[in-house]
Amino acid sequence: MNICKHIVVRSYDFWHTRRWALLSVVVLIFLAMGLYCLTLSFSSDIRSMLPDKDGHFREDFELFSYAPFSRNILISLEVTNPNGPEGVLEEAADRITGQLKPPYFQQVVCGISQEQKIQLFAWIYEHFPCLANNADIKSIKEKIAPAAIQRQLQENIRILHSPESVILKDFLLQDPLAFRELLLGKLQQLNLVSGFSAESDYFLSADSRHLLIVAETDVSITDYKGSRELLDALYATLDEYVPEGVGCSVISGHRYTVANAETIQSDLRRVLAVSVTGLLIIFILFLRHWRAAIVFLVPLAALLTGITAAGLCFPKVSSITVGFGAVLLGISADFGLHVFFGLQKKDIDTRQTLSDLTKPLSFCALTTIGVFSVLLFSALPGQRQLAVFSISGIFAAFVLSLFVMPHFLPEKPVLSLRKLSLPHARRSAVFVWLCIFLVSLVPASQVEFDGTLRSIGMIPDEVLSDELQIRSTWGGIRDQALLFSVGQTEEEALQKNDDLFRLLKSQNADLSFLSLATLVPSLETQKENLARWDNFWNKKEQKQILLKDLEEGGRFCGFTSDAFEPFFTWLGRPPQPFTPDKFAREGNDKMASPFMARLKDGQYAVLTFIPDEDSVFSLLGGADLDVKVVSNRKFSDRLNDETVRDFTRFFGGSVVIIMILLLLLFRDFKKVLLAFVPVLVGLVIMAAAVSALGMKINLFNMVASILVIGLSVDYGIFIVCSVEAESDDAIRNAVLVSGLTTCVGFGSLMLACHPSMHSIGTTVAAGIVPSLLCALTLLPYLSYWLLKKRRSNEHTC
């Protein structure tokens, strides 16, 4: 440490007569940093807060982007005026779908016409032999029993005498035994949206008060610019074509992206403005000299340095990291304030003052950098970026304060330190703080963790309201877990999907889930189904027996002898296996597309939707299936576990680093414990406040707790050192004002609307305020009481 003091003093002597050259060099350096910062691109991507050391997190997040609810926008129209004209929803839907076009919208549907339904059903019926599995063959056996044939033919007579015969007559002759009922169950396996009427050409709810529009887009939900343009185009269309008396709700992942990005941008302007204004007010009230403005410039230089370092180390700088700059402004001002107040003593020797300040300032910088350095080992790239940003900014503030700032401060004291000082603490402070500490222990022990992305993301009330409304009307497909059957080829992916379907059905026949396997199986499965079909009808002359039974039953019901010829023609002409492309072209391209995806690595994936429940996941246990499970609930649980582990690891690491540095500084266990008192008080009261406010420790509260440790111990270091000094006025004033600047920084974050930034501000303020008050009111008394017997025999810090 003597070497550091020597370097500081020699540097001061060297630059004292060259101060303007020094200023020129510093200005050029920071001008270059400013120009570099203007070239940086800033990101609001939530992926910066996903662990990247464990590939499962990033992979799961990427797979979520292939889900229909990520690619699709759901628009729900609702009749709000029951006395409005009939057909108003249908008319509005037709206009809206006609306006939503590329480049933002690739396919928009608001229903399936009767003609399309008939075409789809006819195509599926034609290919029924390719789809008939063991369960279907078993059902067919029951349907061709003589008694069952008689009942079905009588039902057919009833239908032919009803208005339905206009549509169903041809079907009844081609499908006299209602094999179509088996196909309806297969179609339901692809029904992503529930609650709509089957009779309507539109996705119309059963009460005819709601209509659903589904718009598919290629715009990624992580693309802010594209999301903003897409939503602008969507809202412009809705504003123009949604009539009076009709409400509109929209669900889209793009809304969350835009809401988070725009909230952060708005917060940055507000937070930085409040933080800079607060520092200016403190400057005017406490520093009182125009040349002391350099103290105010130190935090700005630290901010530039932090952004530059983050830009050099990472492809994109997170907007949340820049928002943290408001906090860095308050933290980095501490070093300049201690130098400024140190030089306000009467009859000062600047060289000696700088020498005396070097040791405590160096250790304060080391402790703050030390606690941030533990974040360098975080699994979250956003926290690592925050660490680089903070460490570089704090180091720049330390260097500027000791090596540059003294050359430009007033040469004579301009303040009366005694006038600014707080009164000395009394013995009663011990009792007061002890009571506060003990009372805070109970709620502090009840603090909980929340590692979910929702806890750090911005969810506007109107977005949440739309989500709840659409879920209540059309079902909660967004709450389903996803199973990805992935293959190098489309056929391989379909085969794996077929194996998954058979496993789920064999484990729980009553399980309700959505799968493409029933309607578009792999070519291999289709060949197996065709072989089973041929074997069933040709074995024991089953076809001839059925022909005889149908003719007898038909005569009894009044059918002619050749009435069922279309049925037997179909039965004798099995189709060829088909591919998904053929199904899309000839059947319906809207049915299968939500279940199929082409991944970024070129692989093919087939999606299966299952209930997001542990009992369902257990059905997959032990099965030799190459299936990727993506569960929002499990994703959040794993992220929460990672948060708890990180918090424990970082908290413990920070405490160890602090204790080691304090031992190196003081070499006295009593002084170490005294310096740690504000840390302990701040952490306990912070945890109690978080619990009392109903908050939880999340990814950003974790950073906040580390900040409380680093900043609180700095207050402890200076107050303990002040006990050994001849006069503690300069140090106590510096602690007071630096505490105020820190509170301004965190107070400005409390004004942020974004949960992550607001969370940091609220949590750290809840810890820093009590630790500062403790350092100024309790710690001086404890230090005098424990160290007074040795003051005359020991050197100052």
mmCIF file of C-alpha atoms in Angstrom, residues 89-360:
data_model
loop_
_atom_site.group_PDB
_atom_site.id
_atom_site.type_symbol
_atom_site.label_atom_id
_atom_site.label_comp_id
_atom_site.label_asym_id
_atom_site.label_seq_id
_atom_site.Cartn_x
_atom_site.Cartn_y
_atom_site.Cartn_z
ATOM 1 C CA LEU A 89 -68.445 -9.633 -36.341
ATOM 2 C CA GLU A 90 -68.277 -11.579 -39.592
ATOM 3 C CA GLU A 91 -68.238 -8.406 -41.685
ATOM 4 C CA ALA A 92 -65.481 -6.857 -39.578
ATOM 5 C CA ALA A 93 -63.441 -10.060 -39.677
ATOM 6 C CA ASP A 94 -63.606 -10.213 -43.480
ATOM 7 C CA ARG A 95 -62.397 -6.628 -43.767
ATOM 8 C CA ILE A 96 -59.572 -7.112 -41.285
ATOM 9 C CA THR A 97 -58.285 -10.337 -42.839
ATOM 10 C CA GLY A 98 -58.333 -8.673 -46.246
ATOM 11 C CA GLN A 99 -56.075 -5.855 -44.997
ATOM 12 C CA LEU A 100 -53.477 -7.858 -43.047
ATOM 13 C CA LYS A 101 -50.982 -8.693 -45.777
ATOM 14 C CA PRO A 102 -47.231 -9.219 -46.255
ATOM 15 C CA PRO A 103 -44.599 -8.248 -45.347
ATOM 16 C CA TYR A 104 -45.816 -8.427 -41.761
ATOM 17 C CA PHE A 105 -48.584 -11.028 -42.096
ATOM 18 C CA GLN A 106 -48.098 -14.199 -44.128
ATOM 19 C CA GLN A 107 -51.423 -15.938 -43.530
ATOM 20 C CA VAL A 108 -54.564 -14.663 -41.819
ATOM 21 C CA VAL A 109 -57.661 -16.803 -41.200
ATOM 22 C CA CYS A 110 -60.904 -16.159 -39.379
ATOM 23 C CA GLY A 111 -62.580 -19.494 -40.005
ATOM 24 C CA ILE A 112 -63.064 -22.442 -42.327
ATOM 25 C CA SER A 113 -65.920 -22.333 -44.822
ATOM 26 C CA GLN A 114 -68.367 -25.194 -45.181
ATOM 27 C CA GLU A 115 -66.918 -25.886 -48.605
ATOM 28 C CA GLN A 116 -63.427 -26.133 -47.122
ATOM 29 C CA LYS A 117 -64.709 -28.394 -44.340
ATOM 30 C CA ILE A 118 -66.388 -30.700 -46.854
ATOM 31 C CA GLN A 119 -63.261 -30.720 -49.019
ATOM 32 C CA LEU A 120 -61.065 -31.461 -46.023
ATOM 33 C CA PHE A 121 -63.324 -34.165 -44.687
ATOM 34 C CA ALA A 122 -63.695 -35.794 -48.114
ATOM 35 C CA TRP A 123 -59.919 -35.825 -48.543
ATOM 36 C CA ILE A 124 -59.354 -37.317 -45.088
ATOM 37 C CA TYR A 125 -62.059 -39.920 -45.662
ATOM 38 C CA GLU A 126 -60.463 -40.867 -48.966
ATOM 39 C CA HIS A 127 -57.184 -41.484 -47.123
ATOM 40 C CA PHE A 128 -58.743 -43.117 -44.064
ATOM 41 C CA PRO A 129 -56.996 -46.456 -44.753
ATOM 42 C CA CYS A 130 -53.647 -44.636 -44.341
ATOM 43 C CA LEU A 131 -54.753 -43.349 -40.935
ATOM 44 C CA ALA A 132 -56.541 -46.377 -39.449
ATOM 45 C CA ASN A 133 -54.653 -47.590 -36.394
ATOM 46 C CA ASN A 134 -55.408 -50.550 -34.117
ATOM 47 C CA ALA A 135 -58.035 -48.590 -32.201
ATOM 48 C CA ASP A 136 -59.783 -47.656 -35.446
ATOM 49 C CA ILE A 137 -59.854 -51.281 -36.631
ATOM 50 C CA LYS A 138 -61.355 -52.296 -33.300
ATOM 51 C CA SER A 139 -64.061 -49.633 -33.673
ATOM 52 C CA ILE A 140 -64.739 -50.735 -37.259
ATOM 53 C CA LYS A 141 -65.290 -54.304 -36.033
ATOM 54 C CA GLU A 142 -67.985 -52.995 -33.724
ATOM 55 C CA LYS A 143 -69.568 -50.905 -36.471
ATOM 56 C CA ILE A 144 -69.902 -53.820 -38.926
ATOM 57 C CA ALA A 145 -71.675 -56.086 -36.469
ATOM 58 C CA PRO A 146 -75.209 -56.872 -37.886
ATOM 59 C CA ALA A 147 -77.028 -55.123 -35.030
ATOM 60 C CA ALA A 148 -74.818 -52.029 -35.354
ATOM 61 C CA ILE A 149 -75.372 -51.955 -39.125
ATOM 62 C CA GLN A 150 -79.126 -52.007 -38.627
ATOM 63 C CA ARG A 151 -79.027 -49.137 -36.119
ATOM 64 C CA GLN A 152 -76.827 -46.986 -38.337
ATOM 65 C CA LEU A 153 -78.947 -47.519 -41.441
ATOM 66 C CA GLN A 154 -82.035 -46.453 -39.512
ATOM 67 C CA GLU A 155 -80.158 -43.323 -38.419
ATOM 68 C CA ASN A 156 -79.254 -42.689 -42.063
ATOM 69 C CA ILE A 157 -82.940 -42.861 -43.033
ATOM 70 C CA ARG A 158 -83.681 -40.224 -40.378
ATOM 71 C CA ILE A 159 -80.955 -37.930 -41.729
ATOM 72 C CA LEU A 160 -82.150 -38.340 -45.315
ATOM 73 C CA HIS A 161 -85.578 -37.102 -44.266
ATOM 74 C CA SER A 162 -84.091 -34.015 -42.567
ATOM 75 C CA PRO A 163 -82.694 -30.744 -43.972
ATOM 76 C CA GLU A 164 -79.183 -32.102 -43.348
ATOM 77 C CA SER A 165 -79.591 -34.458 -46.298
ATOM 78 C CA VAL A 166 -78.768 -31.655 -48.742
ATOM 79 C CA ILE A 167 -75.187 -31.696 -47.468
ATOM 80 C CA LEU A 168 -74.805 -35.249 -46.185
ATOM 81 C CA LYS A 169 -76.594 -37.352 -48.849
ATOM 82 C CA ASP A 170 -73.453 -38.197 -50.804
ATOM 83 C CA PHE A 171 -71.549 -38.882 -47.562
ATOM 84 C CA LEU A 172 -74.240 -41.269 -46.360
ATOM 85 C CA LEU A 173 -73.968 -43.335 -49.527
ATOM 86 C CA GLN A 174 -70.179 -43.365 -49.466
ATOM 87 C CA ASP A 175 -70.029 -43.828 -45.684
ATOM 88 C CA PRO A 176 -73.188 -45.707 -44.666
ATOM 89 C CA LEU A 177 -71.597 -47.049 -41.458
ATOM 90 C CA ALA A 178 -70.422 -43.636 -40.159
ATOM 91 C CA PHE A 179 -66.721 -44.302 -40.296
ATOM 92 C CA ARG A 180 -66.591 -40.490 -40.375
ATOM 93 C CA GLU A 181 -67.125 -40.478 -36.629
ATOM 94 C CA LEU A 182 -63.662 -41.957 -36.236
ATOM 95 C CA LEU A 183 -62.225 -39.174 -38.384
ATOM 96 C CA LEU A 184 -63.864 -36.472 -36.289
ATOM 97 C CA GLY A 185 -61.848 -37.664 -33.282
ATOM 98 C CA LYS A 186 -58.673 -37.365 -35.346
ATOM 99 C CA LEU A 187 -59.568 -33.832 -36.393
ATOM 100 C CA GLN A 188 -60.089 -32.854 -32.763
ATOM 101 C CA GLN A 189 -56.442 -33.813 -32.104
ATOM 102 C CA LEU A 190 -55.477 -30.758 -34.174
ATOM 103 C CA ASN A 191 -57.901 -28.322 -32.584
ATOM 104 C CA LEU A 192 -55.619 -25.623 -31.152
ATOM 105 C CA VAL A 193 -58.531 -23.376 -30.259
ATOM 106 C CA SER A 194 -61.542 -24.502 -28.267
ATOM 107 C CA GLY A 195 -64.938 -22.938 -27.757
ATOM 108 C CA PHE A 196 -65.978 -22.180 -31.334
ATOM 109 C CA SER A 197 -69.105 -23.368 -33.121
ATOM 110 C CA ALA A 198 -68.659 -26.147 -35.693
ATOM 111 C CA GLU A 199 -71.666 -24.977 -37.725
ATOM 112 C CA SER A 200 -70.260 -21.553 -38.603
ATOM 113 C CA ASP A 201 -67.868 -20.688 -41.419
ATOM 114 C CA TYR A 202 -66.015 -18.506 -38.910
ATOM 115 C CA PHE A 203 -64.200 -19.144 -35.635
ATOM 116 C CA LEU A 204 -67.316 -18.003 -33.821
ATOM 117 C CA SER A 205 -67.951 -18.772 -30.153
ATOM 118 C CA ALA A 206 -70.986 -20.845 -29.163
ATOM 119 C CA ASP A 207 -72.788 -17.725 -27.926
ATOM 120 C CA SER A 208 -72.005 -15.906 -31.223
ATOM 121 C CA ARG A 209 -70.566 -12.961 -29.258
ATOM 122 C CA HIS A 210 -66.892 -13.603 -30.021
ATOM 123 C CA LEU A 211 -64.965 -14.184 -33.247
ATOM 124 C CA LEU A 212 -61.309 -15.212 -33.487
ATOM 125 C CA ILE A 213 -58.815 -14.126 -36.152
ATOM 126 C CA VAL A 214 -55.442 -15.910 -36.364
ATOM 127 C CA ALA A 215 -52.620 -14.060 -38.132
ATOM 128 C CA GLU A 216 -49.283 -15.752 -38.814
ATOM 129 C CA THR A 217 -46.130 -13.638 -39.033
ATOM 130 C CA ASP A 218 -42.432 -14.179 -39.687
ATOM 131 C CA VAL A 219 -41.416 -11.274 -37.443
ATOM 132 C CA SER A 220 -39.464 -12.629 -34.475
ATOM 133 C CA ILE A 221 -40.790 -11.758 -31.030
ATOM 134 C CA THR A 222 -37.241 -10.714 -30.052
ATOM 135 C CA ASP A 223 -37.050 -8.151 -32.889
ATOM 136 C CA TYR A 224 -38.106 -4.833 -31.344
ATOM 137 C CA LYS A 225 -38.050 -2.771 -34.534
ATOM 138 C CA GLY A 226 -39.957 -5.376 -36.536
ATOM 139 C CA SER A 227 -42.418 -5.894 -33.669
ATOM 140 C CA ARG A 228 -43.078 -2.170 -33.428
ATOM 141 C CA GLU A 229 -43.752 -1.891 -37.171
ATOM 142 C CA LEU A 230 -45.952 -4.994 -37.139
ATOM 143 C CA LEU A 231 -48.071 -3.718 -34.250
ATOM 144 C CA ASP A 232 -48.371 -0.283 -35.857
ATOM 145 C CA ALA A 233 -49.732 -1.902 -39.014
ATOM 146 C CA LEU A 234 -52.073 -4.131 -36.991
ATOM 147 C CA TYR A 235 -53.469 -1.343 -34.805
ATOM 148 C CA ALA A 236 -53.961 0.945 -37.806
ATOM 149 C CA THR A 237 -56.068 -1.759 -39.448
ATOM 150 C CA LEU A 238 -58.060 -2.486 -36.297
ATOM 151 C CA ASP A 239 -58.702 1.204 -35.648
ATOM 152 C CA GLU A 240 -60.117 1.579 -39.154
ATOM 153 C CA TYR A 241 -62.113 -1.631 -39.533
ATOM 154 C CA VAL A 242 -63.392 -2.518 -36.053
ATOM 155 C CA PRO A 243 -66.826 -0.858 -35.928
ATOM 156 C CA GLU A 244 -68.574 0.727 -32.981
ATOM 157 C CA GLY A 245 -70.200 -1.787 -30.687
ATOM 158 C CA VAL A 246 -67.349 -4.270 -31.192
ATOM 159 C CA GLY A 247 -64.452 -4.705 -28.762
ATOM 160 C CA CYS A 248 -61.056 -6.087 -29.692
ATOM 161 C CA SER A 249 -58.430 -8.060 -27.757
ATOM 162 C CA VAL A 250 -54.993 -9.022 -29.071
ATOM 163 C CA ILE A 251 -52.507 -11.621 -27.855
ATOM 164 C CA SER A 252 -49.013 -11.477 -29.321
ATOM 165 C CA GLY A 253 -45.526 -11.996 -27.957
ATOM 166 C CA HIS A 254 -44.554 -8.877 -29.898
ATOM 167 C CA ARG A 255 -46.636 -6.774 -27.499
ATOM 168 C CA TYR A 256 -44.439 -7.870 -24.584
ATOM 169 C CA THR A 257 -41.270 -7.102 -26.574
ATOM 170 C CA VAL A 258 -42.442 -3.619 -27.493
ATOM 171 C CA ALA A 259 -43.799 -2.885 -24.013
ATOM 172 C CA ASN A 260 -40.484 -3.855 -22.381
ATOM 173 C CA ALA A 261 -38.316 -1.969 -24.864
ATOM 174 C CA GLU A 262 -40.373 1.222 -24.822
ATOM 175 C CA THR A 263 -40.739 1.189 -21.056
ATOM 176 C CA ILE A 264 -36.978 0.840 -20.661
ATOM 177 C CA GLN A 265 -36.337 3.652 -23.139
ATOM 178 C CA SER A 266 -38.774 5.925 -21.313
ATOM 179 C CA ASP A 267 -37.287 4.938 -17.952
ATOM 180 C CA LEU A 268 -33.756 5.666 -19.159
ATOM 181 C CA ARG A 269 -34.665 9.237 -19.999
ATOM 182 C CA ARG A 270 -36.529 9.728 -16.721
ATOM 183 C CA VAL A 271 -34.005 7.969 -14.492
ATOM 184 C CA LEU A 272 -30.913 9.627 -15.943
ATOM 185 C CA ALA A 273 -32.588 13.054 -15.856
ATOM 186 C CA VAL A 274 -33.617 12.632 -12.210
ATOM 187 C CA SER A 275 -30.219 11.231 -11.264
ATOM 188 C CA VAL A 276 -28.280 14.068 -12.924
ATOM 189 C CA THR A 277 -30.646 16.665 -11.457
ATOM 190 C CA GLY A 278 -30.285 15.169 -7.984
ATOM 191 C CA LEU A 279 -26.503 15.222 -8.218
ATOM 192 C CA LEU A 280 -26.621 18.860 -9.328
ATOM 193 C CA ILE A 281 -28.742 19.778 -6.310
ATOM 194 C CA ILE A 282 -26.298 17.999 -3.983
ATOM 195 C CA PHE A 283 -23.443 19.784 -5.724
ATOM 196 C CA ILE A 284 -25.084 23.180 -5.184
ATOM 197 C CA LEU A 285 -25.973 22.493 -1.551
ATOM 198 C CA PHE A 286 -22.747 20.892 -0.358
ATOM 199 C CA LEU A 287 -19.852 21.701 -2.685
ATOM 200 C CA ARG A 288 -20.547 25.439 -3.220
ATOM 201 C CA HIS A 289 -17.747 26.257 -5.640
ATOM 202 C CA TRP A 290 -17.740 26.258 -9.404
ATOM 203 C CA ARG A 291 -14.407 24.474 -9.638
ATOM 204 C CA ALA A 292 -15.850 21.643 -7.613
ATOM 205 C CA ALA A 293 -17.927 20.838 -10.696
ATOM 206 C CA ILE A 294 -15.220 18.337 -11.578
ATOM 207 C CA VAL A 295 -16.606 16.164 -8.775
ATOM 208 C CA PHE A 296 -19.845 16.104 -10.737
ATOM 209 C CA LEU A 297 -18.028 15.191 -13.958
ATOM 210 C CA VAL A 298 -16.397 12.104 -12.435
ATOM 211 C CA PRO A 299 -19.646 10.051 -12.459
ATOM 212 C CA LEU A 300 -20.339 11.060 -16.064
ATOM 213 C CA ALA A 301 -16.859 9.906 -17.036
ATOM 214 C CA ALA A 302 -17.462 6.652 -15.155
ATOM 215 C CA LEU A 303 -20.706 6.148 -17.089
ATOM 216 C CA LEU A 304 -18.923 6.651 -20.421
ATOM 217 C CA THR A 305 -16.194 4.238 -19.382
ATOM 218 C CA GLY A 306 -18.710 1.596 -18.321
ATOM 219 C CA ILE A 307 -20.666 1.780 -21.580
ATOM 220 C CA THR A 308 -17.431 1.684 -23.608
ATOM 221 C CA ALA A 309 -16.150 -1.381 -21.749
ATOM 222 C CA ALA A 310 -19.477 -3.186 -22.148
ATOM 223 C CA GLY A 311 -19.530 -2.324 -25.858
ATOM 224 C CA LEU A 312 -16.000 -3.692 -26.351
ATOM 225 C CA CYS A 313 -16.719 -6.926 -24.475
ATOM 226 C CA PHE A 314 -20.224 -7.747 -25.738
ATOM 227 C CA PRO A 315 -21.916 -7.695 -29.181
ATOM 228 C CA LYS A 316 -24.777 -5.546 -27.879
ATOM 229 C CA VAL A 317 -25.173 -3.465 -24.744
ATOM 230 C CA SER A 318 -28.343 -4.167 -22.785
ATOM 231 C CA SER A 319 -30.623 -1.184 -22.193
ATOM 232 C CA ILE A 320 -31.049 -2.396 -18.608
ATOM 233 C CA THR A 321 -27.277 -2.158 -18.159
ATOM 234 C CA VAL A 322 -27.365 1.447 -19.330
ATOM 235 C CA GLY A 323 -30.250 2.084 -16.933
ATOM 236 C CA PHE A 324 -27.970 0.838 -14.200
ATOM 237 C CA GLY A 325 -25.736 3.775 -15.145
ATOM 238 C CA ALA A 326 -27.964 5.986 -13.009
ATOM 239 C CA VAL A 327 -26.838 3.950 -10.028
ATOM 240 C CA LEU A 328 -23.229 4.062 -11.147
ATOM 241 C CA LEU A 329 -23.455 7.854 -11.200
ATOM 242 C CA GLY A 330 -24.216 7.826 -7.496
ATOM 243 C CA ILE A 331 -21.621 5.185 -6.592
ATOM 244 C CA SER A 332 -18.739 6.657 -8.586
ATOM 245 C CA ALA A 333 -19.288 10.127 -7.098
ATOM 246 C CA ASP A 334 -18.149 8.773 -3.721
ATOM 247 C CA PHE A 335 -14.441 8.802 -4.619
ATOM 248 C CA GLY A 336 -14.459 12.396 -5.834
ATOM 249 C CA LEU A 337 -16.404 13.518 -2.773
ATOM 250 C CA HIS A 338 -13.905 11.988 -0.355
ATOM 251 C CA VAL A 339 -11.031 13.730 -2.147
ATOM 252 C CA PHE A 340 -12.928 17.030 -2.250
ATOM 253 C CA PHE A 341 -13.847 16.998 1.448
ATOM 254 C CA GLY A 342 -10.398 15.756 2.395
ATOM 255 C CA LEU A 343 -8.930 18.867 0.830
ATOM 256 C CA GLN A 344 -11.260 21.156 2.809
ATOM 257 C CA LYS A 345 -9.330 20.838 6.070
ATOM 258 C CA LYS A 346 -7.547 23.914 7.356
ATOM 259 C CA ASP A 347 -3.800 24.147 6.810
ATOM 260 C CA ILE A 348 -3.823 21.126 4.562
ATOM 261 C CA ASP A 349 -0.871 19.607 2.780
ATOM 262 C CA THR A 350 -2.384 18.309 -0.478
ATOM 263 C CA ARG A 351 0.340 15.711 -0.946
ATOM 264 C CA GLN A 352 -0.148 14.360 2.582
ATOM 265 C CA THR A 353 -3.940 14.394 2.269
ATOM 266 C CA LEU A 354 -3.801 12.389 -0.952
ATOM 267 C CA SER A 355 -1.387 9.979 0.691
ATOM 268 C CA ASP A 356 -3.758 9.528 3.650
ATOM 269 C CA LEU A 357 -6.756 9.010 1.367
ATOM 270 C CA THR A 358 -5.058 6.476 -0.896
ATOM 271 C CA LYS A 359 -5.416 3.513 1.441
ATOM 272 C CA PRO A 360 -9.116 3.823 2.387
#
